[in-house]
Amino acid sequence: MKERVFTRDEFLIKTQTSEHDLALWEKNKLIQSMGFTEDQTPIYSQPAIEQVEQIKKLQELGYDLDGVQKIIKKVGLPQQSKSGKDSSKGKQYITVGNLAERIGVSPRTLKHWEDKGIIVPDMRSEGGFRLYSEHYVYLCHLIQDLQLFGYSLEQIKIISDYFREFLRLDTSLESMPAQEAEEKLNEMSGEIDQLIKKINSYKEGIQRWEDLLKNKKKQVQGLKNKNQKRKNEK
């Protein structure tokens, strides 16, 4: 889990801010949401709460909105991230219910995958809403594919861990000692080879069944035609 976030209602309660004031600050780009859920509910980060506190302090000192804007333009507000940029800003996030609906499973199944450590929500709101990036739709379909291939959830967990390790190394190879990174990458390569081998085996099996079923379909249709003639002759 990456961040603690707040839906709009949670944010208003947490900051003790009115809907009018928040809308005004957003209009003047003093406060910005970091993203939206699938129903376009804005999501706010913890630093946004600190931004509101700074704005309110300036207003308590007697500065009007123009004055607040001028001061902020000069000194700034707490940033959304250490780098001063929020890579999540403007993204759309989906709730567990929407994710479950889109991949055709129950929310309980997703919760079970979470408990197993196979998937991890990108963030959780103050009220407990689990939020996922859009790429989780594709990821969950991959999990379903592995289940069709006969993989247990324990085996899928190992593969999902490899994915996370790969993303970590791909983002910052220096985050892991060279020897350990080499071992991890060798393990990943071996797992990929095993999965390719298994998929090729399934392809061969699928081809056999396709050929068999096409042939049997014709034979069944031939018997149906013969049987229809028998009925017509009566």
XYZ file of N, CA, C and O in Angstrom, residues 7-204:
792
model
N -11.324 10.613 0.335
C -12.343 11.008 -0.627
C -12.722 12.459 -0.327
O -12.313 13.018 0.693
N -13.507 13.073 -1.187
C -13.848 14.493 -0.991
C -14.563 14.722 0.338
O -14.231 15.641 1.083
N -15.538 13.875 0.650
C -16.271 14.030 1.911
C -15.344 13.856 3.114
O -15.423 14.609 4.091
N -14.461 12.856 3.039
C -13.510 12.637 4.137
C -12.572 13.828 4.281
O -12.238 14.230 5.400
N -12.173 14.372 3.146
C -11.243 15.502 3.146
C -11.888 16.736 3.782
O -11.254 17.452 4.572
N -13.141 16.981 3.455
C -13.854 18.131 4.017
C -13.973 18.006 5.538
O -13.790 18.982 6.275
N -14.280 16.788 5.988
C -14.416 16.558 7.428
C -13.059 16.683 8.122
O -12.924 17.318 9.165
N -12.040 16.082 7.516
C -10.700 16.079 8.112
C -10.139 17.495 8.257
O -9.489 17.819 9.261
N -10.391 18.329 7.255
C -9.837 19.692 7.263
C -10.802 20.716 7.842
O -10.461 21.887 7.956
N -12.021 20.246 8.166
C -13.068 21.148 8.675
C -13.256 22.335 7.722
O -13.254 23.497 8.126
N -13.395 21.976 6.467
C -13.533 22.963 5.397
C -14.913 22.854 4.776
O -15.470 21.756 4.670
N -15.462 23.989 4.342
C -16.750 23.959 3.669
C -16.561 23.601 2.199
O -15.491 23.796 1.618
N -17.625 23.094 1.608
C -17.605 22.768 0.178
C -17.318 24.023 -0.641
O -16.583 23.976 -1.637
N -17.857 25.142 -0.208
C -17.663 26.412 -0.919
C -16.189 26.816 -0.926
O -15.635 27.190 -1.968
N -15.535 26.760 0.256
C -14.128 27.166 0.338
C -13.230 26.251 -0.487
O -12.327 26.717 -1.193
N -13.489 24.951 -0.405
C -12.661 24.009 -1.156
C -12.813 24.237 -2.662
O -11.820 24.236 -3.405
N -14.052 24.455 -3.097
C -14.285 24.712 -4.519
C -13.574 25.992 -4.958
O -13.012 26.052 -6.069
N -13.569 26.989 -4.088
C -12.905 28.261 -4.398
C -11.392 28.067 -4.493
O -10.747 28.583 -5.420
N -10.823 27.311 -3.549
C -9.374 27.065 -3.582
C -8.984 26.253 -4.806
O -7.941 26.506 -5.410
N -9.825 25.313 -5.161
C -9.532 24.496 -6.351
C -9.625 25.336 -7.619
O -8.803 25.192 -8.538
N -10.601 26.207 -7.661
C -10.765 27.075 -8.823
C -9.530 27.954 -9.023
O -9.118 28.229 -10.158
N -8.934 28.368 -7.903
C -7.744 29.219 -7.963
C -6.440 28.404 -7.883
O -5.368 28.965 -7.680
N -6.574 27.091 -8.014
C -5.429 26.171 -8.081
C -4.537 26.207 -6.843
O -3.332 26.001 -6.920
N -5.168 26.492 -5.700
C -4.429 26.418 -4.435
C -4.427 24.979 -3.912
O -3.488 24.561 -3.239
N -5.486 24.247 -4.215
C -5.629 22.842 -3.827
C -6.014 22.051 -5.063
O -6.846 22.505 -5.859
N -5.417 20.883 -5.218
C -5.770 20.010 -6.331
C -5.920 18.577 -5.848
O -5.178 18.135 -4.968
N -6.900 17.875 -6.418
C -7.044 16.456 -6.104
C -5.939 15.694 -6.816
O -5.387 16.161 -7.814
N -5.605 14.524 -6.305
C -4.535 13.726 -6.911
C -5.071 12.733 -7.933
O -4.318 12.091 -8.655
N -6.399 12.594 -7.981
C -6.992 11.656 -8.931
C -8.472 11.504 -8.656
O -9.052 12.255 -7.850
N -9.091 10.519 -9.309
C -10.525 10.312 -9.198
C -10.847 8.822 -9.189
O -10.108 8.006 -9.735
N -11.977 8.481 -8.553
C -12.480 7.118 -8.652
C -13.270 7.011 -9.944
O -13.442 7.994 -10.667
N -13.779 5.792 -10.227
C -14.489 5.593 -11.490
C -15.771 6.410 -11.579
O -16.258 6.689 -12.678
N -16.338 6.819 -10.432
C -17.534 7.667 -10.459
C -17.180 9.149 -10.329
O -18.023 9.972 -10.001
N -15.901 9.461 -10.605
C -15.385 10.835 -10.619
C -15.376 11.509 -9.244
O -15.414 12.735 -9.131
N -15.315 10.713 -8.180
C -15.122 11.263 -6.845
C -13.656 11.664 -6.681
O -12.770 10.824 -6.859
N -13.369 12.939 -6.350
C -11.969 13.360 -6.194
C -11.296 12.658 -5.016
O -11.935 12.331 -4.020
N -9.989 12.438 -5.136
C -9.185 11.832 -4.086
C -8.079 12.811 -3.715
O -7.448 13.404 -4.594
N -7.844 12.958 -2.412
C -6.841 13.913 -1.930
C -5.787 13.195 -1.094
O -6.081 12.232 -0.397
N -4.569 13.709 -1.146
C -3.463 13.101 -0.410
C -3.276 13.777 0.946
O -3.841 14.841 1.215
N -2.457 13.163 1.792
C -2.140 13.733 3.096
C -1.497 15.123 2.976
O -1.864 16.035 3.724
N -0.541 15.339 2.031
C 0.031 16.687 1.895
C -1.008 17.749 1.566
O -0.816 18.917 1.901
N -2.108 17.357 0.918
C -3.152 18.337 0.609
C -3.784 18.870 1.889
O -4.228 20.029 1.947
N -3.836 18.048 2.926
C -4.350 18.496 4.224
C -3.417 19.559 4.799
O -3.860 20.580 5.340
N -2.112 19.327 4.657
C -1.134 20.308 5.129
C -1.247 21.612 4.339
O -1.057 22.704 4.882
N -1.585 21.494 3.053
C -1.767 22.685 2.230
C -2.949 23.512 2.734
O -2.879 24.746 2.822
N -4.037 22.812 3.077
C -5.214 23.510 3.607
C -4.859 24.220 4.918
O -5.266 25.370 5.148
N -4.098 23.553 5.767
C -3.709 24.162 7.047
C -2.918 25.444 6.825
O -3.119 26.453 7.533
N -2.030 25.439 5.827
C -1.239 26.629 5.523
C -2.117 27.759 5.004
O -1.947 28.934 5.382
N -3.057 27.408 4.142
C -3.975 28.419 3.592
C -4.792 29.049 4.724
O -4.962 30.272 4.799
N -5.301 28.214 5.628
C -6.118 28.716 6.722
C -5.302 29.613 7.660
O -5.810 30.628 8.169
N -4.049 29.263 7.900
C -3.196 30.087 8.761
C -3.005 31.476 8.156
O -3.045 32.493 8.860
N -2.796 31.505 6.837
C -2.631 32.791 6.160
C -3.913 33.615 6.231
O -3.869 34.838 6.426
N -5.049 32.958 6.085
C -6.326 33.677 6.167
C -6.572 34.187 7.582
O -7.114 35.281 7.767
N -6.166 33.407 8.587
C -6.318 33.838 9.977
C -5.458 35.066 10.275
O -5.790 35.877 11.152
N -4.345 35.193 9.542
C -3.478 36.359 9.710
C -4.022 37.596 9.005
O -3.431 38.680 9.078
N -5.151 37.421 8.311
C -5.807 38.561 7.685
C -5.624 38.681 6.183
O -6.091 39.645 5.575
N -4.947 37.719 5.569
C -4.749 37.780 4.121
C -6.004 37.327 3.393
O -6.633 36.326 3.772
N -6.398 38.096 2.361
C -7.509 37.665 1.523
C -6.985 36.667 0.492
O -5.795 36.327 0.484
N -7.863 36.207 -0.392
C -7.471 35.181 -1.351
C -6.332 35.641 -2.258
O -5.398 34.875 -2.539
N -6.394 36.913 -2.692
C -5.318 37.445 -3.539
C -3.986 37.445 -2.789
O -2.937 37.102 -3.351
N -4.036 37.813 -1.512
C -2.822 37.842 -0.706
C -2.257 36.448 -0.501
O -1.043 36.237 -0.556
N -3.166 35.500 -0.259
C -2.736 34.105 -0.089
C -2.053 33.605 -1.353
O -0.998 32.973 -1.308
N -2.658 33.933 -2.513
C -2.079 33.497 -3.789
C -0.679 34.067 -4.005
O 0.227 33.372 -4.475
N -0.505 35.352 -3.647
C 0.797 35.998 -3.841
C 1.869 35.363 -2.960
O 3.002 35.126 -3.392
N 1.500 35.086 -1.706
C 2.458 34.485 -0.783
C 2.834 33.070 -1.236
O 4.000 32.686 -1.255
N 1.810 32.324 -1.626
C 2.047 30.947 -2.070
C 2.894 30.926 -3.333
O 3.743 30.049 -3.524
N 2.660 31.927 -4.194
C 3.449 32.011 -5.429
C 4.921 32.206 -5.110
O 5.813 31.718 -5.825
N 5.191 32.918 -4.016
C 6.585 33.187 -3.634
C 7.207 32.037 -2.848
O 8.337 31.625 -3.114
N 6.488 31.511 -1.859
C 7.084 30.515 -0.960
C 6.567 29.103 -1.176
O 7.178 28.136 -0.713
N 5.444 28.973 -1.865
C 4.910 27.648 -2.146
C 4.171 27.037 -0.968
O 4.069 27.623 0.109
N 3.662 25.810 -1.200
C 2.956 25.035 -0.190
C 3.628 23.676 -0.066
O 4.453 23.308 -0.901
N 3.299 22.908 0.981
C 3.859 21.544 1.078
C 3.590 20.768 -0.200
O 2.478 20.790 -0.722
N 4.622 20.098 -0.713
C 4.494 19.397 -1.986
C 3.776 18.062 -1.808
O 3.757 17.479 -0.730
N 3.231 17.562 -2.926
C 2.540 16.278 -2.910
C 3.497 15.112 -2.748
O 3.119 14.035 -2.381
N 4.767 15.343 -3.049
C 5.763 14.294 -2.885
C 7.109 14.932 -2.638
O 7.287 16.124 -2.826
N 8.082 14.156 -2.239
C 9.407 14.677 -1.923
C 10.058 15.334 -3.131
O 10.848 16.244 -3.002
N 9.750 14.827 -4.316
C 10.358 15.376 -5.520
C 9.712 16.672 -5.956
O 10.171 17.335 -6.862
N 8.580 17.016 -5.280
C 7.871 18.226 -5.672
C 6.861 17.973 -6.763
O 6.167 18.852 -7.215
N 6.741 16.716 -7.176
C 5.792 16.357 -8.218
C 4.973 15.186 -7.720
O 5.455 14.335 -6.984
N 3.735 15.125 -8.150
C 2.874 14.005 -7.775
C 2.529 13.240 -9.031
O 1.706 13.665 -9.820
N 3.171 12.087 -9.210
C 2.937 11.299 -10.419
C 1.539 10.718 -10.473
O 1.095 10.251 -11.513
N 0.822 10.730 -9.335
C -0.526 10.183 -9.316
C -1.579 11.189 -9.738
O -2.715 10.840 -10.002
N -1.218 12.463 -9.775
C -2.194 13.523 -10.002
C -2.950 13.310 -11.312
O -2.347 13.086 -12.354
N -4.276 13.395 -11.248
C -5.088 13.290 -12.447
C -5.420 11.864 -12.847
O -6.221 11.658 -13.744
N -4.838 10.869 -12.180
C -5.119 9.490 -12.537
C -6.494 9.082 -12.040
O -7.020 9.647 -11.094
N -7.047 8.052 -12.699
C -8.319 7.516 -12.245
C -8.069 6.213 -11.514
O -7.308 5.362 -11.988
N -8.700 6.056 -10.371
C -8.569 4.851 -9.575
C -9.926 4.157 -9.486
O -10.970 4.804 -9.575
N -9.899 2.853 -9.337
C -11.146 2.098 -9.287
C -11.302 1.449 -7.919
O -10.324 1.037 -7.291
N -12.542 1.345 -7.475
C -12.829 0.730 -6.189
C -12.823 -0.787 -6.334
O -12.867 -1.328 -7.441
N -12.811 -1.481 -5.203
C -12.780 -2.942 -5.230
C -14.037 -3.494 -5.902
O -13.974 -4.497 -6.624
N -15.184 -2.820 -5.695
C -16.423 -3.292 -6.319
C -16.370 -3.188 -7.828
O -16.799 -4.104 -8.550
N -15.837 -2.077 -8.327
C -15.740 -1.881 -9.768
C -14.733 -2.850 -10.381
O -14.975 -3.418 -11.452
N -13.615 -3.058 -9.698
C -12.611 -3.989 -10.191
C -13.183 -5.404 -10.258
O -12.990 -6.118 -11.258
N -13.889 -5.800 -9.215
C -14.497 -7.134 -9.188
C -15.482 -7.316 -10.336
O -15.503 -8.363 -11.002
N -16.286 -6.295 -10.581
C -17.283 -6.362 -11.658
C -16.612 -6.494 -13.022
O -17.052 -7.264 -13.874
N -15.535 -5.757 -13.226
C -14.886 -5.736 -14.541
C -14.142 -7.029 -14.868
O -13.975 -7.373 -16.043
N -13.696 -7.750 -13.844
C -12.991 -9.009 -14.133
C -13.866 -10.233 -13.871
O -13.435 -11.363 -14.097
N -15.103 -9.997 -13.391
C -16.053 -11.095 -13.242
C -15.846 -11.975 -12.023
O -16.075 -13.186 -12.080
N -15.400 -11.372 -10.910
C -15.276 -12.120 -9.658
C -15.994 -11.341 -8.560
O -16.438 -10.207 -8.774
N -16.091 -11.926 -7.385
C -16.719 -11.236 -6.260
C -15.681 -10.394 -5.514
O -14.489 -10.707 -5.543
N -16.115 -9.332 -4.830
C -15.179 -8.566 -3.995
C -14.499 -9.443 -2.959
O -13.360 -9.186 -2.581
N -15.191 -10.490 -2.522
C -14.595 -11.404 -1.538
C -13.374 -12.114 -2.133
O -12.383 -12.340 -1.421
N -13.447 -12.445 -3.429
C -12.301 -13.082 -4.087
C -11.102 -12.147 -4.093
O -9.970 -12.551 -3.800
N -11.338 -10.880 -4.422
C -10.250 -9.903 -4.416
C -9.663 -9.751 -3.010
O -8.445 -9.619 -2.848
N -10.535 -9.744 -2.019
C -10.060 -9.644 -0.629
C -9.185 -10.851 -0.287
O -8.163 -10.718 0.397
N -9.563 -12.028 -0.785
C -8.779 -13.235 -0.542
C -7.409 -13.119 -1.210
O -6.386 -13.500 -0.624
N -7.380 -12.575 -2.426
C -6.102 -12.364 -3.115
C -5.232 -11.369 -2.351
O -4.022 -11.522 -2.282
N -5.879 -10.358 -1.769
C -5.138 -9.389 -0.953
C -4.544 -10.068 0.277
O -3.373 -9.848 0.631
N -5.365 -10.887 0.938
C -4.903 -11.582 2.137
C -3.720 -12.488 1.826
O -2.831 -12.678 2.671
N -3.688 -13.038 0.621
C -2.597 -13.913 0.198
C -1.366 -13.114 -0.251
O -0.300 -13.688 -0.485
N -1.540 -11.784 -0.385
C -0.432 -10.949 -0.821
C -0.212 -10.962 -2.317
O 0.833 -10.536 -2.804
N -1.214 -11.434 -3.081
C -1.085 -11.501 -4.537
C -1.289 -10.121 -5.157
O -0.583 -9.729 -6.084
N -2.267 -9.382 -4.652
C -2.486 -8.011 -5.090
C -2.458 -7.098 -3.872
O -2.782 -7.530 -2.762
N -2.051 -5.863 -4.090
C -1.974 -4.874 -3.015
C -2.577 -3.571 -3.527
O -2.102 -3.036 -4.532
N -3.642 -3.064 -2.900
C -4.238 -1.808 -3.374
C -3.212 -0.686 -3.413
O -2.303 -0.630 -2.581
N -3.346 0.198 -4.391
C -2.432 1.331 -4.482
C -2.600 2.258 -3.290
O -1.634 2.882 -2.841
N -3.815 2.343 -2.795
C -4.069 3.234 -1.670
C -5.374 2.857 -0.983
O -6.194 2.121 -1.533
N -5.535 3.355 0.218
C -6.754 3.123 1.001
C -7.183 4.458 1.600
O -6.361 5.185 2.145
N -8.468 4.747 1.468
C -8.950 6.035 1.967
C -9.132 5.985 3.478
O -9.093 4.918 4.097
N -9.325 7.159 4.063
C -9.521 7.275 5.508
C -10.679 6.390 5.965
O -10.631 5.797 7.035
N -11.709 6.290 5.126
C -12.885 5.494 5.479
C -12.767 4.027 5.133
O -13.720 3.273 5.305
N -11.608 3.601 4.623
C -11.394 2.181 4.351
C -11.628 1.756 2.922
O -11.558 0.560 2.612
N -11.926 2.703 2.008
C -12.105 2.352 0.611
C -10.764 1.927 0.011
O -9.780 2.659 0.089
N -10.733 0.722 -0.587
C -9.524 0.262 -1.258
C -9.572 0.723 -2.713
O -10.550 0.506 -3.410
N -8.486 1.349 -3.149
C -8.437 1.931 -4.489
C -7.279 1.341 -5.275
O -6.180 1.161 -4.750
N -7.556 1.052 -6.553
C -6.580 0.412 -7.424
C -6.350 1.235 -8.681
O -7.271 1.888 -9.184
N -5.131 1.152 -9.223
C -4.853 1.750 -10.520
C -5.532 0.928 -11.608
O -5.843 -0.249 -11.421
N -5.735 1.543 -12.759
C -6.416 0.891 -13.874
C -5.704 -0.388 -14.312
O -6.343 -1.346 -14.767
N -4.367 -0.448 -14.169
C -3.627 -1.620 -14.651
C -3.983 -2.891 -13.893
O -3.663 -3.997 -14.350
N -4.667 -2.754 -12.742
C -5.046 -3.941 -11.984
C -6.087 -4.791 -12.718
O -6.211 -5.994 -12.459
N -6.848 -4.182 -13.637
C -7.799 -4.965 -14.424
C -7.043 -6.012 -15.238
O -7.383 -7.203 -15.251
N -5.990 -5.572 -15.914
C -5.164 -6.480 -16.714
C -4.454 -7.490 -15.821
O -4.412 -8.691 -16.123
N -3.917 -7.012 -14.687
C -3.192 -7.885 -13.774
C -4.093 -8.996 -13.241
O -3.688 -10.161 -13.165
N -5.318 -8.650 -12.884
C -6.234 -9.655 -12.341
C -6.642 -10.673 -13.405
O -6.862 -11.854 -13.102
N -6.746 -10.234 -14.657
C -7.008 -11.184 -15.735
C -5.838 -12.163 -15.869
O -6.038 -13.353 -16.137
N -4.619 -11.673 -15.672
C -3.450 -12.559 -15.715
C -3.509 -13.588 -14.584
O -3.142 -14.755 -14.772
N -3.965 -13.154 -13.418
C -4.111 -14.075 -12.291
C -5.120 -15.171 -12.628
O -4.895 -16.357 -12.363
N -6.229 -14.771 -13.252
C -7.232 -15.749 -13.661
C -6.665 -16.723 -14.690
O -6.975 -17.917 -14.661
N -5.840 -16.213 -15.598
C -5.194 -17.081 -16.590
C -4.333 -18.131 -15.903
O -4.369 -19.319 -16.261
N -3.555 -17.704 -14.919
C -2.682 -18.641 -14.211
C -3.500 -19.710 -13.483
O -3.085 -20.879 -13.410
N -4.656 -19.319 -12.969
C -5.522 -20.306 -12.322
C -6.023 -21.332 -13.339
O -6.105 -22.520 -13.041
N -6.343 -20.870 -14.548
C -6.749 -21.784 -15.616
C -5.604 -22.723 -16.004
O -5.837 -23.863 -16.400
N -4.368 -22.224 -15.880
C -3.197 -23.046 -16.196
C -2.899 -24.064 -15.093
O -1.976 -24.856 -15.209
N -3.685 -24.018 -14.012
C -3.502 -24.977 -12.935
C -2.618 -24.504 -11.802
O -2.237 -25.304 -10.938
N -2.283 -23.207 -11.776
C -1.440 -22.677 -10.710
C -2.266 -22.465 -9.444
O -3.389 -21.959 -9.499
N -1.705 -22.826 -8.306
C -2.356 -22.550 -7.024
C -2.118 -21.095 -6.653
O -1.247 -20.427 -7.225
N -2.879 -20.603 -5.679
C -2.687 -19.223 -5.238
C -1.294 -19.032 -4.638
O -0.713 -17.947 -4.749
N -0.769 -20.070 -4.012
C 0.588 -19.973 -3.448
C 1.612 -19.792 -4.561
O 2.559 -19.005 -4.441
N 1.422 -20.518 -5.687
C 2.335 -20.380 -6.825
C 2.183 -19.015 -7.490
O 3.164 -18.399 -7.907
N 0.935 -18.550 -7.565
C 0.674 -17.236 -8.162
C 1.302 -16.142 -7.308
O 1.807 -15.150 -7.821
N 1.275 -16.345 -5.986
C 1.904 -15.367 -5.071
C 3.393 -15.231 -5.379
O 3.946 -14.120 -5.388
N 4.049 -16.343 -5.654
C 5.483 -16.305 -5.982
C 5.709 -15.482 -7.249
O 6.616 -14.646 -7.313
N 4.852 -15.702 -8.253
C 4.988 -14.959 -9.512
C 4.723 -13.473 -9.296
O 5.428 -12.620 -9.831
N 3.695 -13.152 -8.492
C 3.386 -11.742 -8.238
C 4.535 -11.068 -7.481
O 4.835 -9.891 -7.709
N 5.193 -11.820 -6.597
C 6.357 -11.277 -5.889
C 7.482 -10.973 -6.869
O 8.175 -9.953 -6.735
N 7.665 -11.865 -7.844
C 8.682 -11.627 -8.865
C 8.375 -10.359 -9.650
O 9.265 -9.567 -9.986
N 7.093 -10.148 -9.963
C 6.695 -8.934 -10.684
C 7.064 -7.693 -9.878
O 7.584 -6.714 -10.424
N 6.782 -7.731 -8.573
C 7.084 -6.576 -7.733
C 8.593 -6.342 -7.637
O 9.060 -5.201 -7.652
N 9.344 -7.447 -7.525
C 10.801 -7.325 -7.481
C 11.334 -6.742 -8.785
O 12.248 -5.913 -8.789
N 10.746 -7.191 -9.909
C 11.182 -6.674 -11.204
C 10.930 -5.175 -11.296
O 11.796 -4.409 -11.737
N 9.736 -4.740 -10.886
C 9.411 -3.311 -10.942
C 10.361 -2.504 -10.066
O 10.766 -1.398 -10.425
N 10.704 -3.088 -8.911
C 11.646 -2.417 -8.010
C 13.006 -2.251 -8.682
O 13.598 -1.167 -8.667
N 13.499 -3.318 -9.288
C 14.803 -3.273 -9.943
C 14.777 -2.410 -11.198
O 15.736 -1.708 -11.506
N 13.649 -2.486 -11.913
C 13.531 -1.702 -13.134
C 13.512 -0.209 -12.820
O 14.035 0.612 -13.580
N 12.911 0.141 -11.674
C 12.846 1.542 -11.265
C 14.189 2.021 -10.727
O 14.637 3.132 -11.023
N 14.823 1.148 -9.925
C 16.117 1.527 -9.331
C 16.946 0.272 -9.102
O 16.802 -0.404 -8.073
N 17.788 -0.038 -10.045
C 18.628 -1.230 -9.943
C 19.550 -1.146 -8.728
O 19.901 -2.160 -8.122
N 19.916 0.090 -8.341
C 20.832 0.295 -7.222
C 20.183 0.037 -5.863
O 20.856 0.074 -4.832
N 18.858 -0.201 -5.861
C 18.174 -0.427 -4.587
C 18.513 -1.789 -3.988
O 18.172 -2.071 -2.847
N 19.194 -2.641 -4.766
C 19.526 -3.977 -4.299
C 21.000 -4.260 -4.608
O 21.486 -3.889 -5.684
N 21.731 -4.904 -3.701
C 23.123 -5.251 -3.983
C 23.243 -6.054 -5.276
O 22.349 -6.836 -5.617
N 24.364 -5.879 -5.975
C 24.538 -6.482 -7.296
C 24.378 -8.000 -7.280
O 23.710 -8.574 -8.152
N 24.969 -8.681 -6.279
C 24.881 -10.138 -6.217
C 23.445 -10.594 -5.988
O 22.953 -11.539 -6.628
N 22.754 -9.921 -5.083
C 21.364 -10.271 -4.796
C 20.493 -10.008 -6.013
O 19.598 -10.803 -6.337
N 20.747 -8.893 -6.710
C 19.977 -8.564 -7.909
C 20.181 -9.633 -8.977
O 19.227 -10.040 -9.659
N 21.425 -10.089 -9.129
C 21.711 -11.134 -10.122
C 20.947 -12.417 -9.812
O 20.376 -13.055 -10.707
N 20.922 -12.793 -8.533
C 20.204 -13.998 -8.121
C 18.705 -13.857 -8.392
O 18.062 -14.793 -8.886
N 18.155 -12.693 -8.053
C 16.733 -12.456 -8.281
C 16.396 -12.512 -9.769
O 15.402 -13.108 -10.185
N 17.223 -11.883 -10.595
C 16.977 -11.855 -12.027
C 17.094 -13.247 -12.637
O 16.332 -13.604 -13.549
N 18.028 -14.055 -12.130
C 18.152 -15.437 -12.604
C 16.907 -16.244 -12.240
O 16.427 -17.067 -13.035
N 16.394 -16.020 -11.029
C 15.169 -16.708 -10.605
C 13.998 -16.318 -11.506
O 13.201 -17.172 -11.915
N 13.889 -15.012 -11.800
C 12.817 -14.537 -12.679
C 12.917 -15.167 -14.058
O 11.915 -15.610 -14.641
N 14.139 -15.215 -14.598
C 14.350 -15.791 -15.921
C 13.953 -17.262 -15.945
O 13.306 -17.729 -16.894
N 14.315 -17.992 -14.881
C 13.954 -19.405 -14.795
C 12.453 -19.597 -14.710
O 11.889 -20.510 -15.339
N 11.774 -18.734 -13.935
C 10.316 -18.819 -13.797
C 9.638 -18.527 -15.129
O 8.646 -19.170 -15.504
N 10.164 -17.563 -15.871
C 9.618 -17.233 -17.192
C 9.752 -18.423 -18.136
O 8.815 -18.773 -18.865
N 10.918 -19.084 -18.113
C 11.137 -20.256 -18.973
C 10.146 -21.364 -18.643
O 9.603 -22.023 -19.548
N 9.908 -21.575 -17.332
C 8.961 -22.615 -16.919
C 7.546 -22.298 -17.376
O 6.804 -23.173 -17.839
N 7.178 -21.029 -17.267
C 5.834 -20.626 -17.666
C 5.660 -20.743 -19.178
O 4.608 -21.192 -19.656
N 6.686 -20.372 -19.934
C 6.622 -20.502 -21.393
C 6.461 -21.969 -21.782
O 5.664 -22.316 -22.668
N 7.214 -22.835 -21.110
C 7.125 -24.269 -21.383
C 5.717 -24.791 -21.114
O 5.158 -25.575 -21.902
N 5.139 -24.346 -20.007
C 3.801 -24.807 -19.648
C 2.761 -24.276 -20.628
O 1.840 -24.991 -21.034
N 2.904 -23.014 -21.033
C 1.962 -22.414 -21.987
C 2.036 -23.142 -23.331
O 1.003 -23.408 -23.963
N 3.247 -23.474 -23.774
C 3.395 -24.203 -25.039
C 2.717 -25.567 -24.966
O 2.121 -26.039 -25.941
N 2.810 -26.198 -23.799
C 2.145 -27.487 -23.601
C 0.630 -27.322 -23.706
O -0.056 -28.141 -24.329
N 0.107 -26.234 -23.121
C -1.325 -25.971 -23.214
C -1.742 -25.696 -24.655
O -2.810 -26.117 -25.101
N -0.921 -24.960 -25.382
C -1.217 -24.664 -26.784
C -1.364 -25.946 -27.596
O -2.273 -26.085 -28.417
N -0.441 -26.888 -27.365
C -0.502 -28.160 -28.078
C -1.786 -28.914 -27.725
O -2.449 -29.492 -28.599
